């Protein structure tokens, strides 16, 4: 009986609009826990054996920056590391990778995320749109974003996306 009541209440809650559908609220604890925990567990199973076949030379890095500019900067921002309009408005927020990057993550993990996307967040999968090589190129760029050779550093600094004014940003909590 208790279980039946719980199921009916949950169903009624969704049908009556008590489970929020808007993206401009802070995600609830359960949603954040589910998104993060399932991501960590999936990565541990699926990304461990992925190794980057490309050299981290200027040619690869420049190609990665171009792909980033065309496909990622809209959400993840430019070298200034400021949230973009889309990244800020997303639920969960898209990290401004120029400020808080993923250089410490293994290449395989980043490649997996770019290929498959991240469920319960706005991170799209690029597995069917970018080629294997293109996904490794952008992964290589993200891995070396904080220590680029001069020619790549120049290209990265030239990329520019409109970002959110500081007055809209939370004062202390990091944007995540
Ligand atoms: C439509 C917006 C959007 C676009 C376009 C997008 N992303 Fe994301 N991305 C997100 C969001 C949102 C997250 C945060 C997911 C989370 O909270 O776990 C994310 C997370 C990531 C992460 C993990 C960051 C971390 O701190 O662990 C990487 C790496 C990443 N994206 C790379 C890319 C690359 C490379 C591209 C382009 C090929 C791209 N993203 C395009 C929205 C986007």
Coordinates of C-alpha atoms and ligand atoms in Angstrom, one line a residue:
X1 CA 0.0 0.0 0.0
X2 CA 2.8 2.4 1.0
X3 CA 4.7 1.7 -2.2
X4 CA 1.5 2.3 -4.3
X5 CA 0.9 5.6 -2.6
X6 CA 4.5 6.7 -3.2
X7 CA 4.3 5.8 -6.9
X8 CA 0.9 7.6 -7.3
X9 CA 2.3 10.7 -5.5
X10 CA 5.5 10.7 -7.7
X11 CA 3.4 10.4 -10.8
X12 CA 1.0 13.1 -9.7
X13 CA 4.0 15.3 -8.8
X14 CA 5.3 15.1 -12.4
X15 CA 1.9 15.4 -14.0
X16 CA 1.0 18.5 -11.9
X17 CA 4.2 20.3 -12.7
X18 CA 5.9 20.0 -9.3
X19 CA 9.0 18.6 -10.9
X20 CA 10.6 21.7 -12.4
X21 CA 11.3 21.7 -16.1
X22 CA 13.1 25.1 -16.2
X23 CA 16.8 25.4 -16.8
X24 CA 17.4 28.6 -14.8
X25 CA 17.3 27.0 -11.3
X26 CA 20.1 25.3 -9.4
X27 CA 20.0 21.5 -10.1
X28 CA 18.7 19.5 -7.1
X29 CA 21.0 17.3 -5.0
X30 CA 19.7 14.1 -6.5
X31 CA 20.2 15.3 -10.1
X32 CA 23.8 16.5 -9.4
X33 CA 24.6 13.2 -7.6
X34 CA 23.2 11.1 -10.3
X35 CA 25.0 13.1 -13.1
X36 CA 28.4 13.1 -11.4
X37 CA 28.3 9.5 -10.0
X38 CA 27.2 7.9 -13.1
X39 CA 29.8 9.8 -15.1
X40 CA 32.7 8.8 -12.9
X41 CA 31.6 5.2 -12.9
X42 CA 31.1 5.1 -16.7
X43 CA 34.5 6.8 -17.3
X44 CA 36.2 4.3 -15.0
X45 CA 34.8 1.4 -17.1
X46 CA 35.0 2.8 -20.6
X47 CA 37.9 5.4 -20.9
X48 CA 40.8 3.6 -19.3
X49 CA 42.2 1.9 -22.4
X50 CA 41.9 4.9 -24.8
X51 CA 45.3 6.2 -25.7
X52 CA 45.9 9.3 -27.8
X53 CA 47.5 8.3 -31.2
X54 CA 48.5 11.9 -32.1
X55 CA 51.8 13.8 -31.4
X56 CA 51.3 17.0 -29.3
X57 CA 53.0 19.2 -32.0
X58 CA 51.9 22.6 -33.3
X59 CA 50.0 21.2 -36.2
X60 CA 47.8 19.0 -34.0
X61 CA 47.3 21.9 -31.5
X62 CA 46.4 24.4 -34.2
X63 CA 43.9 21.9 -35.7
X64 CA 42.4 21.4 -32.2
X65 CA 42.1 25.1 -31.6
X66 CA 40.2 25.5 -34.9
X67 CA 37.8 22.7 -33.9
X68 CA 37.3 24.2 -30.5
X69 CA 36.6 27.6 -32.0
X70 CA 34.0 26.1 -34.3
X71 CA 32.3 23.7 -31.9
X72 CA 33.1 24.3 -28.3
X73 CA 33.8 28.0 -27.6
X74 CA 30.1 28.9 -27.8
X75 CA 29.6 27.1 -24.5
X76 CA 33.1 26.8 -23.0
X77 CA 34.5 30.2 -23.8
X78 CA 37.8 31.6 -24.9
X79 CA 41.3 32.1 -23.3
X80 CA 40.0 34.7 -20.9
X81 CA 38.2 31.9 -19.0
X82 CA 34.9 33.7 -18.7
X83 CA 31.5 32.0 -18.9
X84 CA 29.7 32.5 -22.2
X85 CA 26.0 33.4 -22.5
X86 CA 25.1 29.7 -23.4
X87 CA 27.5 28.2 -20.9
X88 CA 26.1 30.4 -18.1
X89 CA 22.5 29.7 -19.1
X90 CA 22.9 25.9 -19.3
X91 CA 21.8 23.6 -16.5
X92 CA 24.4 22.3 -15.4
X93 CA 26.7 25.3 -16.3
X94 CA 29.4 24.6 -18.9
X95 CA 32.8 25.2 -17.4
X96 CA 34.8 28.1 -18.9
X97 CA 37.7 25.8 -19.9
X98 CA 40.1 28.7 -20.5
X99 CA 40.0 29.5 -16.7
X100 CA 39.5 26.1 -15.2
X101 CA 40.6 23.5 -17.8
X102 CA 41.0 19.7 -18.0
X103 CA 44.8 19.6 -18.4
X104 CA 45.0 17.1 -15.5
X105 CA 42.5 14.7 -16.8
X106 CA 43.8 11.7 -18.8
X107 CA 43.4 12.2 -22.6
X108 CA 41.2 9.1 -22.8
X109 CA 38.7 10.7 -20.4
X110 CA 38.4 13.9 -22.4
X111 CA 38.2 12.0 -25.7
X112 CA 35.4 9.9 -24.2
X113 CA 33.4 13.0 -23.1
X114 CA 33.8 14.6 -26.5
X115 CA 32.8 11.4 -28.3
X116 CA 29.8 10.5 -26.1
X117 CA 28.7 13.7 -24.4
X118 CA 27.6 13.8 -20.8
X119 CA 24.1 12.7 -19.9
X120 CA 21.9 15.0 -17.8
X121 CA 24.0 18.0 -18.8
X122 CA 24.2 20.1 -22.0
X123 CA 27.5 18.5 -23.1
X124 CA 26.7 17.1 -26.7
X125 CA 28.2 14.0 -28.2
X126 CA 30.4 14.6 -31.2
X127 CA 31.0 10.9 -32.0
X128 CA 29.0 11.0 -35.2
X129 CA 29.9 14.5 -36.4
X130 CA 33.7 15.0 -35.7
X131 CA 36.1 12.3 -37.0
X132 CA 38.3 10.3 -34.6
X133 CA 41.2 12.4 -35.6
X134 CA 39.4 15.7 -35.0
X135 CA 38.2 14.5 -31.6
X136 CA 41.8 13.5 -30.7
X137 CA 43.0 16.9 -32.0
X138 CA 40.7 18.9 -29.8
X139 CA 41.5 16.6 -26.9
X140 CA 45.3 17.2 -27.4
X141 CA 44.6 21.0 -27.4
X142 CA 42.6 20.8 -24.1
X143 CA 45.4 18.7 -22.5
X144 CA 48.1 21.3 -23.3
X145 CA 45.9 24.4 -23.1
X146 CA 48.0 25.9 -20.3
X147 CA 51.4 25.3 -21.9
X148 CA 51.1 25.9 -25.7
X149 CA 54.0 26.7 -28.1
X150 CA 54.0 30.3 -29.2
X151 CA 52.2 29.8 -32.6
X152 CA 49.4 27.9 -30.9
X153 CA 49.2 30.3 -28.0
X154 CA 48.7 33.2 -30.5
X155 CA 45.9 31.4 -32.3
X156 CA 44.2 30.5 -28.9
X157 CA 44.4 34.2 -27.7
X158 CA 42.9 35.4 -31.0
X159 CA 39.8 33.4 -30.5
X160 CA 37.1 35.5 -28.9
X161 CA 33.6 34.8 -27.7
X162 CA 31.1 37.2 -26.0
X163 CA 31.0 36.5 -22.3
X164 CA 28.8 37.3 -19.3
X165 CA 29.5 40.5 -17.4
X166 CA 30.9 40.0 -13.9
X167 CA 27.8 41.6 -12.3
X168 CA 25.8 38.6 -13.3
X169 CA 28.2 36.0 -11.8
X170 CA 27.8 34.6 -8.3
X171 CA 30.2 36.5 -6.0
X172 CA 31.9 33.5 -4.3
X173 CA 30.6 30.1 -5.4
X174 CA 32.5 28.8 -8.4
X175 CA 30.4 28.5 -11.5
X176 CA 29.8 24.8 -11.8
Ligands
LIG1 C1 25.9 23.2 -25.9 C2 27.0 23.5 -25.0 C3 28.3 22.7 -25.1 C4 29.1 22.6 -26.2 C5 28.8 23.1 -27.6 C6 30.2 21.8 -25.8 N1 30.1 21.5 -24.5 FE1 31.5 20.5 -23.3 N2 30.3 20.6 -21.7 C7 29.1 21.3 -21.7 C8 28.5 21.2 -20.3 C9 27.2 21.8 -19.8 C10 29.5 20.5 -19.5 C11 29.4 20.2 -18.0 C12 29.1 18.8 -17.7 C13 29.1 18.5 -16.3 O1 28.7 19.3 -15.4 O2 29.5 17.4 -16.0 C14 30.6 20.2 -20.5 C15 31.7 19.5 -20.1 C16 32.8 19.3 -20.9 C17 34.1 18.7 -20.5 C18 34.4 18.2 -19.0 C19 34.8 19.4 -18.2 C20 35.2 19.0 -16.8 O3 35.5 19.9 -16.0 O4 35.3 17.8 -16.4 C21 34.9 18.7 -21.5 C22 36.3 18.2 -21.6 C23 34.2 19.3 -22.6 N3 32.9 19.6 -22.2 C24 34.7 19.4 -23.9 C25 34.0 20.0 -25.0 C26 34.5 20.1 -26.3 C27 35.9 19.7 -26.7 C28 33.6 20.6 -27.1 C29 33.6 20.8 -28.5 C30 34.0 19.8 -29.4 C31 32.4 20.8 -26.2 N4 32.7 20.5 -24.9 C32 31.2 21.4 -26.6 C33 28.5 22.0 -22.7 C34 28.9 22.0 -24.0

